Amino acid sequence: MGLGLGFELLKTEGAARRGRLTTAHGAVETPAFMPVGTVGTVKGMLPGSVRETGAQILLGNTYHLMLRPTAERVAQFGGLHRFMNWNGPILTDSGGFQVMSLSDLRTLDEDGVTFKSHLDGRRHRLTPERSMRIQHLLDSNVTMCLDECTPFPATHEVAEKSMRLSMRWARRSRDAFVERPGYGLFGIVQGGVYPDLRAESVEALTGIGFDGYAVGGLAVGEGQQMMFDVLDFTTPLMPADRPRYLMGVGRPSDLIGAVRRGIDMFDCVMPTRSGRTGQAFVRRGVLNMRNARHAHDTRPLDEECRCPACRDYTRGYLHHLFRAGEMLGPMLLTWHNLTYYQDLMAELRRAIEEGCFERRAAELEAGLALGDLPAVPDPLAGPVAAPPVPEESSSVPVDL
Amino acid sequence: MGLGLGFELLKTEGAARRGRLTTAHGAVETPAFMPVGTVGTVKGMLPGSVRETGAQILLGNTYHLMLRPTAERVAQFGGLHRFMNWNGPILTDSGGFQVMSLSDLRTLDEDGVTFKSHLDGRRHRLTPERSMRIQHLLDSNVTMCLDECTPFPATHEVAEKSMRLSMRWARRSRDAFVERPGYGLFGIVQGGVYPDLRAESVEALTGIGFDGYAVGGLAVGEGQQMMFDVLDFTTPLMPADRPRYLMGVGRPSDLIGAVRRGIDMFDCVMPTRSGRTGQAFVRRGVLNMRNARHAHDTRPLDEECRCPACRDYTRGYLHHLFRAGEMLGPMLLTWHNLTYYQDLMAELRRAIEEGCFERRAAELEAGLALGDLPAVPDPLAGPVAAPPVPEESSSVPVDL
């Protein structure tokens, strides 16, 4: 393996791409979805279970890890792979997005950004050089350039200024990044919803040269159609021989639509975060397992799913776990949602290989629009059953 | 298999017993520790993982399950084994203890007890007959008689009155219990700390006849020595050919001491509940993983343990999970603690088989008294390392 990351384009159908990213910690079949392991753990999952879902690469968050336990501490433990017992590839973000969304009292200047930790209020500083150093200490396989997350909506002027700052930081990120075999650096295309700015950003980044290119500044409230529009005029400009990563996206239909537009990599907290609150992604859309309609339902969550939640349990049991506030509920739904996401990506990869991506994508989209199966009647409902009447006599009048 | 539960006494050493309980859902090697699966789940564990720790039987709580999702609902799903996907034996308590410790506005009378749910304040009624019915609906392999949990301390008069009520309820529990092959009913010896009352209670219960006999009313604040004293004068009176269960006990040293005194079965929330708060039971005692001394410690929690927490992770990582409030911390420490408890029981069983129980018990007790390994120095501590100094220059004065 030479310096940097390998990327092989195996097959295309229209703009959709079937590829393979190779890193020092193994290969990633693309299009790929990366589960988010914010602070050194995919919440509620053992790494072996994450692997079982089909995930091949995880995302770690520079912002969270630099604050706790610190990048230096992770390095003392031999890097993030060893610290968290995940021996596959890891991509880390640059910290820029969370500085903007989580921290207090941010001060941005040409050199970088100063902020207060959301954990203890202590001041920290992030620059392109410091972000590269942190991601190096974490032993990240795919390092992301530090960029400014352009707010939405933003005027052309604001988006231009922000994008150009990000491009200068991209240059400094590239200069600070330490090249190693199987490790690489991705540039991040910015420019808001403006075609000329996105084009300028792609040109700036390809002029510098990166191992891959991300599309940033989307999934920030612009809506799915506008996101797709931006991809429509952005991805064709991006190098075909390098992986393309759509940051922070998204829902299943977002993934299908973005693969259709030539994206290779995704990350999103949605399957994990939603799973913890009782939301399940299934082939027919989204279910809320807290809903009373599931209480007496002996059917599995999703008949076609291979995960433990669907294989070993009923909807009624999952409902019970969430109603009772039991940890196993979030654990099982996280496992299910990640399995669903990985199986969706596997289907898209297979469809591209077999040259039937458009047909299969349309079928999957139609399935998502179906909505849940009709509810089943409650055998305990009605005049005699629930709430149950005690069978023994009792001298005390009670409500049972 | 005839009606009831099988019990085979395989070997004894002094009062310590090596046995085997057989149920419709499989065998239990004794002495055995039963993890607590309060509301249809061992908190934070998949049943397959519980099985991997070596557990062969789980405890379910009648009080919790009768309130939510209700016994009738569990029965609709085919019983507790199927509801929670645990195909091994299950023992359920009678609900009496939790009515006393968790519910509000309890009113006890000769017939039973009326109480308000701690969940929604609704009134419920529990009688010996209702408790039997609920445990039947749950499909419990080992049903416990409804008894009154005698408070501690209690005068002889109070303890006597309470014990005699429990004995009348034991008679009614026996009458209401539906016998089935591989299912059985345990009586509960009460009588506080008074030898004459314990003896009277054993006599009353053996007069009725049960599949097994529990010692109740201990681990309620009387202290280890007094608990052992009660066992010393109680277990010799109990039938030798039936299993003996010490309810709600306990710490590792409690288990060793009670096996020495002829107890076969145990349950306690300690390994699971403590695990969720960061307490780890190890061969050298108890550790608190939240303690800062573990932050930089690259050693495993317990060198000799086979569980994933010890096999795949460092103390520093476990510390990090608890500091960051990550679910994986409780998950891993629960797994560890249950593994430790099961391995302890396996050692005690093996020692009885090999006729070296007293020597091995003394070694284990000596180990527990050792306390944790000495702390290791922090390589990041000192004048230059932590908090880290940024390597890049910065125009803004910051605290890093």
Coordinates of C-alpha atoms in Angstrom, one line a residue, chain B residues 226-397:
Chain B
M226 CA -26.3 -12.4 62.4
M227 CA -27.4 -13.7 59.0
F228 CA -24.8 -16.5 59.4
D229 CA -26.0 -17.2 62.9
V230 CA -29.6 -17.6 61.7
L231 CA -28.4 -19.9 59.0
D232 CA -26.4 -21.9 61.6
F233 CA -29.5 -22.8 63.5
T234 CA -32.0 -22.9 60.6
T235 CA -30.5 -24.9 57.7
P236 CA -29.8 -28.0 59.9
L237 CA -33.6 -28.2 60.5
M238 CA -34.4 -28.0 56.8
P239 CA -35.0 -31.1 54.7
A240 CA -31.8 -32.4 53.2
D241 CA -33.4 -33.8 50.1
R242 CA -34.8 -30.5 48.9
P243 CA -33.1 -27.3 47.6
R244 CA -32.5 -24.4 50.0
Y245 CA -32.7 -20.9 48.7
L246 CA -31.4 -17.8 50.6
M247 CA -33.5 -14.9 49.2
G248 CA -31.9 -11.6 48.2
V249 CA -28.4 -12.5 49.2
G250 CA -25.8 -11.1 48.5
R251 CA -22.1 -10.0 48.4
P252 CA -19.5 -12.6 47.4
S253 CA -18.5 -13.2 51.0
D254 CA -22.1 -13.8 51.9
L255 CA -22.4 -16.4 49.2
I256 CA -19.3 -18.3 50.3
G257 CA -20.4 -18.2 54.0
A258 CA -24.0 -19.3 53.1
V259 CA -22.8 -22.2 50.9
R260 CA -20.6 -23.2 53.8
R261 CA -23.9 -23.4 55.9
G262 CA -25.8 -25.5 53.4
I263 CA -27.6 -23.0 51.1
D264 CA -28.1 -24.1 47.4
M265 CA -29.6 -21.1 45.7
F266 CA -29.2 -17.3 45.8
D267 CA -30.4 -14.2 44.1
C268 CA -29.4 -10.6 44.4
V269 CA -29.5 -7.3 42.4
M270 CA -26.0 -6.5 43.6
P271 CA -24.0 -7.6 40.6
T272 CA -26.4 -5.9 38.2
R273 CA -27.3 -2.8 40.1
S274 CA -23.7 -2.1 41.3
G275 CA -22.5 -2.7 37.7
R276 CA -24.7 0.1 36.5
T277 CA -23.1 2.5 38.9
G278 CA -19.5 1.6 38.1
Q279 CA -18.8 -0.9 40.9
A280 CA -16.9 -4.0 39.8
F281 CA -16.6 -7.2 41.9
V282 CA -13.2 -8.8 41.4
R283 CA -11.2 -11.5 43.0
R284 CA -9.5 -8.8 45.2
G285 CA -12.7 -7.1 46.4
V286 CA -14.7 -4.2 45.0
L287 CA -13.5 -1.5 42.7
N288 CA -15.2 1.8 41.7
M289 CA -14.4 2.4 38.1
R290 CA -15.4 6.1 38.4
N291 CA -12.3 6.6 40.5
A292 CA -9.7 8.8 38.8
R293 CA -6.9 6.3 39.6
H294 CA -8.3 4.1 36.7
A295 CA -8.2 6.9 34.0
H296 CA -4.7 6.1 32.7
D297 CA -4.6 2.4 33.7
T298 CA -4.0 0.2 30.7
R299 CA -4.5 -3.0 32.7
P300 CA -7.7 -5.1 32.5
L301 CA -10.2 -4.9 35.3
D302 CA -9.4 -8.4 36.5
E303 CA -6.6 -10.4 34.8
E304 CA -8.2 -13.7 35.6
C305 CA -11.7 -12.9 34.2
R306 CA -13.0 -14.2 30.9
C307 CA -15.7 -11.6 30.3
P308 CA -15.6 -9.1 27.5
A309 CA -15.0 -6.2 29.8
C310 CA -11.8 -7.8 31.1
R311 CA -10.8 -9.5 27.8
D312 CA -11.2 -6.7 25.4
Y313 CA -10.9 -3.4 27.4
T314 CA -8.7 -1.5 29.8
R315 CA -9.6 0.0 33.1
G316 CA -9.0 3.4 31.5
Y317 CA -11.6 2.7 28.9
L318 CA -14.2 1.5 31.4
H319 CA -13.4 4.6 33.5
H320 CA -13.9 6.8 30.4
L321 CA -17.3 5.1 29.7
F322 CA -18.6 5.9 33.2
R323 CA -17.2 9.4 33.2
A324 CA -18.9 10.0 29.8
G325 CA -22.2 8.5 30.9
E326 CA -22.1 5.9 28.1
M327 CA -24.5 3.0 28.2
L328 CA -21.6 0.6 27.3
G329 CA -20.2 1.2 30.8
P330 CA -23.2 -0.3 32.6
M331 CA -23.4 -3.0 29.9
L332 CA -19.8 -4.1 30.3
L333 CA -19.7 -4.0 34.1
T334 CA -23.0 -5.9 34.5
W335 CA -21.5 -8.5 32.2
H336 CA -18.4 -8.6 34.3
N337 CA -20.1 -8.8 37.6
L338 CA -22.5 -11.5 36.5
T339 CA -19.5 -13.4 35.1
Y340 CA -17.6 -13.0 38.4
Y341 CA -20.6 -14.2 40.4
Q342 CA -21.1 -17.2 38.1
D343 CA -17.4 -18.1 38.2
L344 CA -17.4 -17.9 42.0
M345 CA -20.3 -20.3 42.2
A346 CA -18.6 -22.6 39.7
E347 CA -15.5 -22.6 41.9
L348 CA -17.5 -23.4 45.0
R349 CA -19.3 -26.3 43.1
R350 CA -16.0 -27.7 41.9
A351 CA -14.5 -27.4 45.4
I352 CA -17.3 -29.4 47.0
E353 CA -17.0 -32.0 44.2
E354 CA -13.3 -32.3 44.9
G355 CA -13.7 -32.3 48.6
C356 CA -11.6 -29.1 49.1
F357 CA -14.4 -26.7 49.8
E358 CA -13.1 -25.4 53.1
R359 CA -9.6 -24.7 51.8
R360 CA -10.8 -23.1 48.6
A361 CA -13.4 -21.0 50.4
A362 CA -10.7 -19.7 52.7
E363 CA -8.5 -18.8 49.7
L364 CA -11.3 -16.9 48.1
E365 CA -12.1 -15.1 51.3
A366 CA -8.5 -14.1 51.7
G367 CA -8.4 -12.8 48.1
L368 CA -11.5 -10.7 48.7
A369 CA -9.7 -9.0 51.6
L370 CA -6.6 -8.1 49.6
G371 CA -8.0 -5.0 48.0
D372 CA -7.1 -3.6 44.6
L373 CA -3.7 -3.8 42.9
P374 CA -1.5 -0.7 43.6
A375 CA -2.2 2.2 41.2
V376 CA 0.1 2.8 38.3
P377 CA 1.6 6.3 37.6
D378 CA 0.0 8.5 34.9
P379 CA 2.5 8.8 32.0
L380 CA 0.7 12.1 31.1
A381 CA 1.1 13.6 34.5
G382 CA 3.9 16.0 35.4
P383 CA 5.1 19.4 34.2
V384 CA 4.9 19.0 30.5
A385 CA 2.1 16.6 29.6
A386 CA -1.4 17.3 30.9
P387 CA -3.2 19.5 30.1
P388 CA -1.5 19.3 26.7
V389 CA 0.2 22.3 25.2
P390 CA -0.7 23.0 21.6
E391 CA 2.2 22.5 19.2
E392 CA 1.1 25.2 16.8
S393 CA 1.4 28.9 17.6
S394 CA -1.7 30.8 18.3
S395 CA -2.5 34.5 18.3
V396 CA -5.2 34.0 21.0
P397 CA -4.2 33.1 24.6

